[in-house]
Coordinates of C-alpha atoms and ligand atoms in Angstrom, one line a residue:
M734 CA -20.9 -1.8 -18.5
K735 CA -21.2 2.0 -19.7
L736 CA -19.2 4.7 -18.0
T737 CA -20.5 8.1 -17.6
G738 CA -17.4 9.8 -16.2
Q739 CA -19.7 11.2 -13.2
Q740 CA -19.5 11.3 -9.2
L741 CA -20.9 8.1 -8.0
I742 CA -22.4 9.3 -4.7
G743 CA -23.8 6.5 -2.9
N744 CA -26.5 5.6 -5.8
S745 CA -26.5 9.1 -7.1
E746 CA -24.5 10.4 -10.3
S747 CA -23.5 13.8 -10.6
A748 CA -21.6 16.1 -12.7
D749 CA -21.9 19.3 -11.0
S750 CA -18.8 20.6 -12.9
D751 CA -17.9 21.2 -17.0
D752 CA -14.5 21.0 -16.0
T753 CA -13.6 17.9 -17.5
F754 CA -10.6 15.4 -18.2
P755 CA -9.9 12.7 -20.3
S756 CA -8.3 9.3 -19.9
I757 CA -5.3 8.5 -21.8
N758 CA -3.9 5.6 -23.4
P759 CA -0.2 5.8 -22.6
A760 CA 1.0 3.8 -25.3
S761 CA -0.6 5.6 -28.2
G762 CA -1.4 9.0 -26.4
G763 CA -4.7 8.6 -27.5
G764 CA -7.9 9.6 -25.6
L765 CA -9.9 6.5 -24.6
E766 CA -13.8 6.5 -24.2
T767 CA -15.5 8.6 -21.5
I768 CA -14.6 11.8 -20.5
F769 CA -14.4 12.4 -16.7
H770 CA -15.9 15.2 -14.5
E771 CA -13.8 16.9 -11.7
A772 CA -15.8 16.7 -8.4
T773 CA -16.9 20.2 -7.1
K774 CA -16.2 20.8 -3.6
A775 CA -20.1 20.4 -3.0
E776 CA -20.1 17.1 -4.7
V777 CA -16.9 16.1 -2.0
D778 CA -19.3 17.6 0.7
R779 CA -22.2 15.5 -0.3
A780 CA -20.1 12.1 -0.4
A781 CA -18.6 12.9 3.1
L782 CA -22.1 14.0 4.8
L783 CA -24.1 10.9 3.3
A784 CA -20.8 8.5 4.4
D785 CA -21.3 10.2 7.9
S786 CA -24.9 9.7 8.1
V787 CA -24.8 5.9 7.6
F788 CA -21.6 5.1 9.6
S789 CA -23.6 4.2 12.8
E790 CA -25.7 1.8 11.0
F791 CA -22.9 0.1 8.9
R792 CA -20.8 -0.3 11.9
D793 CA -23.7 -2.0 13.6
R794 CA -24.1 -4.5 10.8
L795 CA -23.2 -7.8 12.0
A796 CA -19.9 -8.8 10.8
E797 CA -21.5 -11.7 8.9
G798 CA -23.1 -9.2 6.9
R799 CA -20.0 -7.1 6.0
A800 CA -18.1 -10.1 5.1
D801 CA -21.4 -10.9 2.9
F802 CA -20.7 -7.5 1.3
I803 CA -17.2 -8.2 0.7
E804 CA -17.7 -11.1 -0.6
A805 CA -20.3 -9.7 -3.0
I806 CA -17.9 -7.0 -4.4
C807 CA -15.5 -10.1 -5.2
E808 CA -18.1 -11.5 -7.3
E809 CA -19.4 -8.2 -8.8
T810 CA -15.5 -7.7 -9.7
L811 CA -15.0 -10.9 -11.5
A812 CA -18.7 -10.1 -13.3
L813 CA -17.1 -7.3 -14.7
G814 CA -15.1 -10.0 -16.9
D815 CA -12.8 -8.7 -19.6
D816 CA -13.9 -5.0 -19.9
F817 CA -12.3 -4.4 -16.8
L818 CA -9.3 -5.9 -17.6
E819 CA -9.1 -4.3 -20.9
R820 CA -9.8 -0.8 -19.6
A821 CA -7.0 -1.1 -16.9
S822 CA -4.6 -2.4 -19.6
A823 CA -5.5 0.4 -21.8
E824 CA -5.2 3.1 -19.2
T825 CA -1.8 2.0 -17.7
G826 CA 0.1 0.2 -20.6
H827 CA 0.2 -3.1 -17.9
P828 CA -0.5 -6.4 -20.0
I829 CA -3.6 -8.2 -19.7
A830 CA -1.8 -10.9 -18.0
R831 CA -0.7 -8.5 -15.3
C832 CA -4.1 -7.0 -15.0
T833 CA -5.7 -10.5 -14.5
M834 CA -3.2 -10.9 -11.6
E835 CA -3.9 -7.8 -9.9
R836 CA -7.7 -8.5 -10.1
D837 CA -7.2 -12.1 -8.9
R838 CA -4.9 -10.5 -6.1
A839 CA -7.2 -7.9 -5.0
V840 CA -10.1 -10.4 -5.0
N841 CA -8.1 -13.0 -3.0
Q842 CA -7.1 -10.0 -0.1
A843 CA -11.0 -9.1 0.0
R844 CA -11.8 -12.5 0.8
M845 CA -9.1 -12.9 3.4
F846 CA -10.8 -9.8 4.9
A847 CA -14.2 -11.7 4.7
N848 CA -13.1 -14.5 6.9
V849 CA -11.1 -12.3 9.4
I850 CA -14.1 -10.6 10.3
R851 CA -16.2 -13.6 10.1
E852 CA -13.7 -15.4 12.5
G853 CA -13.5 -12.2 14.7
S854 CA -10.9 -12.6 16.9
W855 CA -9.0 -9.7 15.0
A856 CA -10.8 -7.2 17.5
D857 CA -8.5 -7.9 20.3
A858 CA -11.2 -8.0 22.8
R859 CA -9.6 -7.7 26.5
I860 CA -11.5 -8.2 29.7
D861 CA -9.8 -7.8 33.5
L862 CA -12.5 -9.1 35.6
P863 CA -13.6 -7.1 38.8
D864 CA -12.4 -7.8 42.1
S865 CA -14.4 -6.2 45.0
S866 CA -12.5 -7.4 47.5
R867 CA -9.2 -5.9 46.3
K868 CA -7.6 -3.6 49.0
P869 CA -7.0 -1.0 49.2
M870 CA -9.5 -0.3 46.5
P871 CA -11.9 -2.4 44.8
K872 CA -10.7 -3.2 41.4
P873 CA -13.0 -2.4 38.5
D874 CA -14.7 -4.6 35.5
V875 CA -12.4 -3.2 32.7
R876 CA -13.0 -4.3 29.1
S877 CA -12.1 -3.0 25.7
V878 CA -12.2 -3.9 22.2
L879 CA -11.3 -2.1 18.7
Q880 CA -14.3 -0.2 17.0
P881 CA -14.2 1.5 13.7
I882 CA -13.6 5.5 13.5
G883 CA -15.7 6.7 10.8
P884 CA -15.9 7.8 7.2
I885 CA -12.1 6.9 5.3
A886 CA -10.9 8.7 2.3
V887 CA -8.8 6.7 0.0
F888 CA -6.3 7.3 -2.5
G889 CA -4.8 5.0 -4.6
A890 CA -1.7 4.6 -7.0
S891 CA -1.1 4.8 -10.5
N892 CA 1.0 1.7 -10.6
F893 CA -1.5 -1.0 -9.5
P894 CA -4.7 0.4 -10.8
I895 CA -6.6 -2.5 -9.2
A896 CA -5.0 -3.9 -6.6
I897 CA -4.0 -0.7 -5.0
S898 CA -6.9 1.5 -6.1
V899 CA -10.9 1.3 -5.6
L900 CA -10.7 -2.5 -4.8
G901 CA -7.4 -2.5 -2.8
A902 CA -6.8 -3.3 0.7
D903 CA -7.8 0.1 1.7
T904 CA -10.9 0.3 0.8
I905 CA -11.7 -3.8 1.6
S906 CA -9.9 -3.2 5.3
A907 CA -12.3 -0.2 6.0
F908 CA -15.2 -1.9 5.1
A909 CA -13.9 -4.8 7.2
A910 CA -13.6 -2.4 10.2
G911 CA -16.9 -1.1 9.5
C912 CA -16.1 2.0 8.1
P913 CA -17.6 4.1 5.3
V914 CA -15.4 4.7 2.4
I915 CA -14.8 7.5 -0.4
V916 CA -12.4 6.9 -2.9
K917 CA -10.5 9.9 -4.8
G918 CA -10.3 8.2 -8.3
H919 CA -6.8 8.2 -9.6
P920 CA -7.0 10.4 -12.7
A921 CA -4.5 8.0 -14.7
H922 CA -7.1 5.1 -14.6
A923 CA -10.3 7.1 -14.1
G924 CA -12.2 4.6 -16.2
T925 CA -10.6 1.4 -14.2
C926 CA -12.0 3.3 -10.9
E927 CA -15.3 4.0 -12.1
L928 CA -16.0 0.4 -13.1
A929 CA -14.2 -1.0 -9.9
A930 CA -16.8 1.5 -8.0
R931 CA -19.8 0.4 -9.9
A932 CA -19.2 -3.4 -9.0
I933 CA -18.8 -2.1 -5.1
L934 CA -22.2 -0.3 -5.4
K935 CA -23.7 -3.2 -7.0
A936 CA -22.6 -5.6 -4.2
A937 CA -24.0 -2.8 -1.7
R938 CA -27.5 -2.6 -2.9
R939 CA -27.5 -6.7 -3.4
T940 CA -26.4 -7.1 0.3
D941 CA -28.6 -4.2 1.5
M942 CA -25.9 -2.1 3.0
P943 CA -27.1 1.7 3.8
E944 CA -26.5 4.0 0.5
G945 CA -23.4 6.2 1.4
V946 CA -21.4 3.2 2.6
F947 CA -19.1 4.0 -0.6
S948 CA -18.8 6.9 -3.0
L949 CA -16.4 7.9 -5.6
V950 CA -15.2 11.1 -6.5
Q951 CA -13.1 11.9 -9.5
G952 CA -10.5 14.5 -10.6
R953 CA -7.1 15.4 -11.8
S954 CA -6.7 18.6 -9.6
V955 CA -5.0 18.5 -6.2
E956 CA -8.0 20.2 -4.7
V957 CA -10.4 17.2 -5.0
G958 CA -8.1 15.1 -2.6
T959 CA -7.4 18.3 -0.4
W960 CA -11.3 19.0 0.2
L961 CA -11.8 15.2 0.9
V962 CA -9.0 14.9 3.7
Q963 CA -10.1 18.6 5.1
H964 CA -13.7 17.6 5.3
P965 CA -15.0 17.2 9.2
K966 CA -16.3 14.1 8.6
I967 CA -13.6 12.3 7.2
M968 CA -11.6 10.4 10.2
A969 CA -8.8 9.0 8.5
G970 CA -6.8 9.0 5.1
A971 CA -5.2 6.0 3.1
F972 CA -2.8 6.6 0.6
T973 CA -0.5 5.1 -1.5
G974 CA 1.5 7.1 -4.2
S975 CA 4.7 9.3 -4.3
L976 CA 6.4 11.1 -1.4
A977 CA 5.5 14.3 -2.5
G978 CA 2.0 13.5 -3.0
G979 CA 1.7 11.5 0.5
R980 CA 3.5 14.0 2.3
A981 CA 1.3 17.0 0.9
L982 CA -1.7 15.2 2.1
L983 CA 0.0 14.1 5.5
D984 CA 0.4 17.9 6.1
V985 CA -3.2 18.6 5.3
A986 CA -4.5 16.0 7.4
A987 CA -2.1 17.3 10.2
A988 CA -3.3 20.9 9.8
R989 CA -7.0 20.7 10.4
P990 CA -8.6 21.9 13.2
V991 CA -9.3 18.2 14.5
P992 CA -6.0 16.4 12.9
I993 CA -6.8 13.1 11.7
P994 CA -4.4 10.0 11.3
F995 CA -3.3 9.9 7.5
Y996 CA -1.5 6.5 6.6
A997 CA 0.6 7.2 3.5
E998 CA 2.7 4.4 1.8
M999 CA 5.0 6.0 0.0
G1000 CA 8.1 5.4 -2.4
S1001 CA 11.5 3.5 -1.4
V1002 CA 14.7 2.7 -2.5
N1003 CA 14.5 -1.1 -1.4
P1004 CA 18.5 -1.6 -0.9
V1005 CA 20.2 -4.8 -1.8
F1006 CA 23.2 -6.0 0.1
I1007 CA 25.2 -8.7 -1.7
L1008 CA 27.7 -10.5 0.8
P1009 CA 30.5 -12.4 -0.4
G1010 CA 29.2 -16.0 0.4
A1011 CA 26.3 -15.2 -2.0
L1012 CA 28.5 -14.1 -4.7
K1013 CA 30.5 -17.2 -4.5
E1014 CA 27.7 -19.4 -4.6
R1015 CA 25.6 -18.1 -7.2
K1016 CA 26.6 -14.6 -8.9
E1017 CA 25.0 -15.7 -12.5
Q1018 CA 21.8 -16.2 -10.7
I1019 CA 21.4 -13.4 -8.7
A1020 CA 22.6 -11.1 -11.5
G1021 CA 19.9 -12.6 -13.6
D1022 CA 17.2 -12.4 -11.2
L1023 CA 18.1 -8.8 -9.8
V1024 CA 17.7 -7.5 -13.4
A1025 CA 14.5 -9.2 -13.5
A1026 CA 13.5 -7.7 -10.3
V1027 CA 14.7 -4.1 -11.6
T1028 CA 12.6 -4.1 -14.9
L1029 CA 9.7 -6.0 -13.6
G1030 CA 6.6 -4.1 -14.8
V1031 CA 9.0 -1.3 -16.4
G1032 CA 10.6 -1.0 -13.2
Q1033 CA 7.3 0.5 -11.5
F1034 CA 7.1 -0.9 -8.2
C1035 CA 7.5 0.7 -5.0
T1036 CA 9.8 -2.1 -4.0
N1037 CA 11.9 -1.8 -6.9
P1038 CA 15.7 -2.6 -5.7
G1039 CA 17.1 0.8 -6.5
L1040 CA 20.5 0.5 -4.7
V1041 CA 22.8 -2.9 -4.7
A1042 CA 25.6 -3.1 -2.4
G1043 CA 28.7 -5.3 -2.4
I1044 CA 32.2 -5.5 -1.5
E1045 CA 35.0 -5.0 -4.0
S1046 CA 36.5 -8.4 -5.3
E1047 CA 37.1 -10.0 -8.4
E1048 CA 33.8 -11.7 -7.7
W1049 CA 32.1 -8.4 -7.7
Q1050 CA 33.4 -7.2 -10.4
D1051 CA 32.3 -10.6 -12.4
F1052 CA 28.8 -10.0 -11.0
S1053 CA 28.7 -6.2 -12.1
K1054 CA 29.6 -7.5 -15.7
L1055 CA 27.0 -10.0 -15.8
V1056 CA 24.5 -7.4 -14.4
A1057 CA 25.4 -5.0 -17.4
E1058 CA 25.0 -7.9 -19.8
K1059 CA 21.6 -8.9 -18.6
V1060 CA 20.1 -5.4 -18.7
S1061 CA 21.3 -4.8 -22.3
H1062 CA 18.4 -7.5 -23.3
F1063 CA 15.6 -5.4 -21.5
A1064 CA 13.2 -4.4 -24.2
P1065 CA 11.9 -0.7 -23.6
A1066 CA 8.1 -0.8 -22.8
T1067 CA 5.5 1.6 -22.1
M1068 CA 5.2 3.6 -18.5
L1069 CA 2.2 4.2 -16.6
H1070 CA 1.6 8.0 -18.0
S1071 CA 3.3 10.8 -19.4
G1072 CA 3.7 12.5 -15.8
I1073 CA 6.0 9.3 -14.9
H1074 CA 7.7 8.8 -18.2
N1075 CA 8.8 12.6 -17.8
A1076 CA 9.9 12.0 -14.3
F1077 CA 11.9 9.1 -15.1
T1078 CA 13.5 10.4 -18.1
S1079 CA 14.8 13.7 -16.3
G1080 CA 15.9 11.5 -13.3
I1081 CA 18.2 9.5 -16.3
A1082 CA 19.6 12.9 -17.8
K1083 CA 20.8 13.7 -14.1
R1084 CA 22.0 10.4 -13.4
N1085 CA 23.9 10.7 -16.8
D1086 CA 25.5 14.1 -15.9
S1087 CA 26.4 13.3 -12.5
E1088 CA 30.1 12.9 -12.0
E1089 CA 29.6 10.3 -9.2
L1090 CA 28.2 7.8 -11.3
E1091 CA 29.1 5.9 -14.2
L1092 CA 26.7 4.0 -16.4
L1093 CA 27.4 0.2 -16.2
G1094 CA 25.0 -0.9 -18.6
C1095 CA 21.4 -0.1 -20.3
S1096 CA 18.7 -1.5 -22.8
D1097 CA 20.6 -2.2 -26.3
T1098 CA 17.2 -0.8 -27.9
E1099 CA 16.7 3.1 -28.0
A1100 CA 12.9 3.7 -26.1
N1101 CA 10.2 5.5 -28.0
P1102 CA 9.0 8.3 -26.3
A1103 CA 6.0 8.8 -28.0
A1104 CA 4.9 5.3 -26.5
C1105 CA 6.0 6.6 -23.2
E1106 CA 8.6 4.0 -23.4
A1107 CA 11.4 3.4 -20.9
A1108 CA 14.7 1.7 -21.4
A1109 CA 16.3 0.1 -18.3
Y1110 CA 19.5 1.5 -16.9
I1111 CA 22.4 0.4 -14.1
Y1112 CA 24.7 2.8 -12.8
Q1113 CA 27.8 2.3 -10.6
T1114 CA 29.3 4.0 -8.3
T1115 CA 31.6 3.9 -5.1
Q1116 CA 30.5 4.2 -1.1
Q1117 CA 31.9 7.6 -1.0
G1118 CA 30.3 8.5 -4.5
L1119 CA 27.0 7.4 -3.3
L1120 CA 27.3 9.5 -0.1
N1121 CA 28.3 12.7 -2.4
E1122 CA 25.5 12.3 -4.5
P1123 CA 22.3 12.3 -2.0
T1124 CA 19.5 12.1 -4.9
L1125 CA 20.8 8.2 -4.9
L1126 CA 19.0 7.7 -1.7
E1127 CA 15.7 9.0 -3.2
E1128 CA 13.3 6.8 -5.4
L1129 CA 13.7 7.4 -9.0
F1130 CA 10.5 5.5 -10.4
G1131 CA 11.3 3.1 -13.3
P1132 CA 13.6 0.4 -14.5
V1133 CA 16.9 2.0 -13.0
S1134 CA 19.3 0.7 -10.2
T1135 CA 22.9 1.6 -8.9
L1136 CA 25.4 -0.7 -8.0
V1137 CA 27.7 0.6 -5.2
D1138 CA 31.4 -0.7 -4.5
C1139 CA 32.3 -0.9 -1.0
G1140 CA 35.5 -1.4 0.7
G1141 CA 34.3 -3.8 3.5
L1142 CA 31.8 -4.0 6.3
D1143 CA 32.0 -0.3 7.5
D1144 CA 31.2 0.9 4.1
L1145 CA 28.0 -1.2 4.0
V1146 CA 27.2 -0.2 7.5
A1147 CA 27.9 3.7 6.3
I1148 CA 25.5 3.2 3.8
A1149 CA 22.9 1.7 5.6
E1150 CA 23.2 4.5 8.4
K1151 CA 22.5 7.0 5.6
L1152 CA 19.4 5.5 4.4
D1153 CA 16.1 6.9 4.8
G1154 CA 13.1 4.7 6.1
T1155 CA 12.5 1.7 3.3
L1156 CA 9.8 -0.7 2.8
S1157 CA 12.1 -3.4 2.5
A1158 CA 15.7 -4.2 2.9
T1159 CA 17.5 -7.5 1.0
V1160 CA 20.4 -9.5 2.0
H1161 CA 22.0 -11.9 -0.2
G1162 CA 24.4 -14.3 1.7
S1163 CA 25.4 -17.4 3.5
E1164 CA 24.0 -18.3 7.1
E1165 CA 27.8 -17.3 8.1
D1166 CA 27.6 -14.1 6.2
L1167 CA 24.6 -13.2 8.7
V1168 CA 27.0 -13.8 11.6
T1169 CA 30.1 -12.0 10.1
Y1170 CA 27.7 -9.0 8.8
R1171 CA 25.6 -8.7 12.1
P1172 CA 26.5 -4.9 12.4
L1173 CA 24.9 -4.3 9.1
L1174 CA 21.7 -6.2 9.9
K1175 CA 21.2 -4.3 13.4
V1176 CA 21.4 -1.2 11.0
L1177 CA 18.6 -2.7 8.4
Q1178 CA 16.6 -3.7 11.1
R1179 CA 16.3 -0.3 12.1
K1180 CA 15.5 1.2 8.6
A1181 CA 13.4 -1.2 6.9
G1182 CA 9.7 -2.5 7.3
R1183 CA 10.6 -5.9 5.7
L1184 CA 13.9 -7.7 5.8
I1185 CA 14.4 -10.5 2.9
F1186 CA 17.0 -13.3 2.8
N1187 CA 18.0 -14.5 -0.4
G1188 CA 15.2 -13.3 -2.1
Y1189 CA 13.6 -10.1 -4.1
P1190 CA 11.5 -7.2 -2.8
V1191 CA 9.2 -6.9 -5.7
G1192 CA 5.9 -9.0 -5.2
I1193 CA 4.6 -9.0 -1.8
E1194 CA 2.7 -11.8 -0.2
V1195 CA -0.8 -10.8 0.9
C1196 CA -1.3 -12.8 4.1
H1197 CA -1.6 -12.2 8.2
S1198 CA 2.0 -11.6 8.7
I1199 CA 3.2 -9.6 5.9
H1200 CA 4.4 -5.9 6.7
H1201 CA 4.2 -3.0 3.9
G1202 CA 5.3 -0.1 5.6
G1203 CA 8.3 1.0 7.1
P1204 CA 10.2 4.2 9.1
Y1205 CA 9.3 7.6 7.3
P1206 CA 9.2 8.4 4.3
A1207 CA 8.6 4.5 3.4
A1208 CA 5.2 5.5 5.2
S1209 CA 3.8 8.0 7.3
H1210 CA 3.3 5.8 10.3
S1211 CA 5.8 2.8 10.8
F1212 CA 3.5 0.7 13.0
F1213 CA 1.0 0.0 10.0
T1214 CA 0.7 -1.8 6.9
S1215 CA -1.4 -1.2 3.6
V1216 CA -1.1 -4.6 2.5
G1217 CA -2.3 -7.9 4.4
T1218 CA -5.0 -8.4 7.2
R1219 CA -3.2 -6.2 9.6
A1220 CA -4.2 -3.0 7.4
I1221 CA -7.8 -3.3 9.4
Q1222 CA -5.7 -1.8 12.4
R1223 CA -5.7 1.4 10.8
F1224 CA -9.3 2.5 10.6
V1225 CA -10.0 1.2 14.3
R1226 CA -9.4 2.4 17.9
P1227 CA -9.8 0.6 21.3
V1228 CA -13.0 1.5 23.3
C1229 CA -12.8 0.8 26.9
Y1230 CA -15.7 -0.2 28.9
Q1231 CA -15.8 0.1 32.8
D1232 CA -18.4 -1.7 34.8
W1233 CA -20.8 -1.5 31.8
P1234 CA -23.8 -4.0 32.3
D1235 CA -23.0 -7.1 30.1
S1236 CA -26.2 -6.9 27.9
Q1237 CA -25.3 -3.6 26.6
L1238 CA -21.2 -4.6 25.7
P1239 CA -20.1 -5.1 22.4
M1240 CA -20.6 -8.7 21.5
A1241 CA -16.9 -9.5 21.6
L1242 CA -17.0 -8.4 25.5
Q1243 CA -20.1 -10.1 26.6
N1244 CA -19.6 -12.8 29.4
A1245 CA -21.3 -15.6 27.0
N1246 CA -18.7 -14.6 24.2
P1247 CA -21.5 -15.4 21.7
R1248 CA -19.5 -15.3 18.6
G1249 CA -16.6 -17.5 20.2
V1250 CA -13.8 -15.2 19.6
W1251 CA -10.3 -15.3 21.2
R1252 CA -10.1 -12.7 24.2
L1253 CA -7.1 -11.7 26.7
I1254 CA -9.3 -12.4 30.0
D1255 CA -6.9 -11.4 33.1
G1256 CA -3.9 -11.7 31.0
E1257 CA -4.7 -15.0 29.5
R1258 CA -5.7 -15.6 25.9
T1259 CA -9.1 -17.9 25.8
R1260 CA -12.1 -18.5 23.8
E1261 CA -14.2 -19.7 27.0
E1262 CA -17.3 -17.6 28.3
I1263 CA -17.0 -16.1 31.4
Q1264 CA -19.5 -17.9 34.1
Ligands
NAP1167 P1 0.9 10.0 -6.9 O1 1.1 10.7 -7.9 O2 1.5 10.3 -5.6 O3 -0.6 10.1 -6.8 C1 -1.4 9.2 -5.9 C2 -2.6 9.7 -5.6 O4 -2.5 10.8 -4.7 C3 -3.4 10.3 -6.8 O5 -4.9 10.0 -6.4 C4 -3.0 11.6 -6.8 O6 -4.1 12.6 -7.3 C5 -3.1 12.1 -5.3 N1 -2.4 13.1 -5.0 C6 -0.9 13.5 -5.4 N2 -0.2 14.5 -4.9 C7 -1.5 14.9 -4.5 C8 -1.5 16.4 -3.8 N3 -0.6 17.0 -3.6 N4 -2.6 16.5 -3.3 C9 -3.6 15.8 -3.3 N5 -3.6 14.7 -3.9 C10 -2.4 14.3 -4.3 O7 1.8 8.6 -6.9 P2 1.4 7.8 -8.4 O8 2.6 8.2 -9.7 O9 0.1 7.4 -9.0 O10 2.3 6.4 -8.1 C11 3.6 6.1 -8.1 C12 4.2 6.2 -6.9 O11 3.4 5.2 -5.9 C13 5.8 5.8 -6.7 O12 6.7 6.6 -5.8 C14 5.5 4.3 -5.9 O13 6.8 4.1 -5.3 C15 4.5 4.6 -4.9 N6 4.0 3.4 -4.7 C16 4.0 3.0 -3.3 C17 3.4 1.8 -2.7 C18 3.3 1.3 -1.3 O14 2.7 0.5 -1.2 N7 4.2 2.1 -0.7 C19 2.7 1.1 -3.7 C20 2.8 1.2 -5.1 C21 3.3 2.9 -5.5 P3 -3.8 13.8 -8.6 O15 -3.2 12.6 -9.6 O16 -5.4 13.9 -8.9 O17 -2.7 14.5 -7.9

């Protein structure tokens, strides 16, 4: 498929600005085919007005129609074939196998949303029946259901060019809810964004969705995203990326004359606590799996384990040596782009200079900076060292982690208390450890969105129960997830109907329950109709 590098505003293409930017292959430093145009404020405005103009029509389509649209997106995405995977690989340095895995994950997740809206119970229909004889006041008929809020601005992250970008859960869950979407393409994979956007637009035409239900604006200046979030027709933003970017846009959303929710999923340190029972049973295996988790995808996961705490003992010493030995085998590999590579190398330089840290081990082979390569590093410190070096509590994006030697339970608890909100916290131990170290677990429960036992935080299961979020700064709003089917709840709000005629109610609230959804009627969950 031919790329044009233009804004895709509904079915129109435009390139109002001569300001362009290239798409770079991080491994070679060379430019890839197609130069991309920076969107202008007028183009952002056109996309937002168009999205708003079709919101009612899109919202009122039957859920089946939206589900067909989502399934058509899956088909059109798969039909992009190798071109799509090759472009994503060239723009990010991810191997083709990783890009294939991401595409399949995005498609499977989208199909899950199609199924959820076909079934329909997600909209949480609630009905409290009237009682005219109630004293002292008659009870009204009160019903509520979740309804879409309007056009959504979506920002993807560089590390998931397919699964957390144009085609990710943000876009698809917004469509599932009934909201039009405008994506601000990520400049580090602008070509991948355009290909994915063209698949969505083709699917929209095929399933007769109103023009404007989807648009893509591109840009490498922060203005494009800022204009989008500031636009009065945008009703919410969904963002995945760095704390700096997420916070800047969250502030823009809050400063609008009419503030909007801005769901930012940001970085995290994802601490791992290794308790004595686990070390006794399987220190070699944990050391190997931990290094694999730290270096997977060149450490470029928001769930990368950045801190690993354990209690000083002979076993912990042995474990530390095993980790040092295993990390030495990591062959340096290309990072996503030069910005992330520079941030990583300067972060490593600071860690090397820190008096609180000792380098425990690193890749045997030197990284080639011309190919944006990163080597892996594992540092060591003490609980006091960690408290003295606050940068260790911040994400350093890349293949790096720090082992923290602790004196006992109190030290582990002190570390956990010091942590900011985090996407995940992991505990390795025996079930007995969980009883002995209960005070630690109580703190982690307050700090993390996902608690993992005897596993690793990288690799998120896409399912109905998953929660990928957490207290700030892991996410801007700890209630919501950006992965899994609950992500749809970010783009809806409850609307309540009091004493409304049955024929004029949304289908999920009508007496006959024509879609057969689960409803809460007078406090009881049922699919029965109301006689
Ligand atoms: P990023 O630099 O924050 O970029 C993300 C998006 O936000 C891009 O489209 C970027 O556009 C835009 N942006 C950034 N700063 C902005 C600003 N001040 N104003 C307007 N727009 C702005 O993040 P990244 O480097 O692509 O991704 C890596 C980060 O994402 C890591 O920190 C990682 O932990 C995090 N991440 C989090 C999750 C999660 O689910 N929590 C998942 C994956 C990755 P421009 O480039 O044009 O500025």
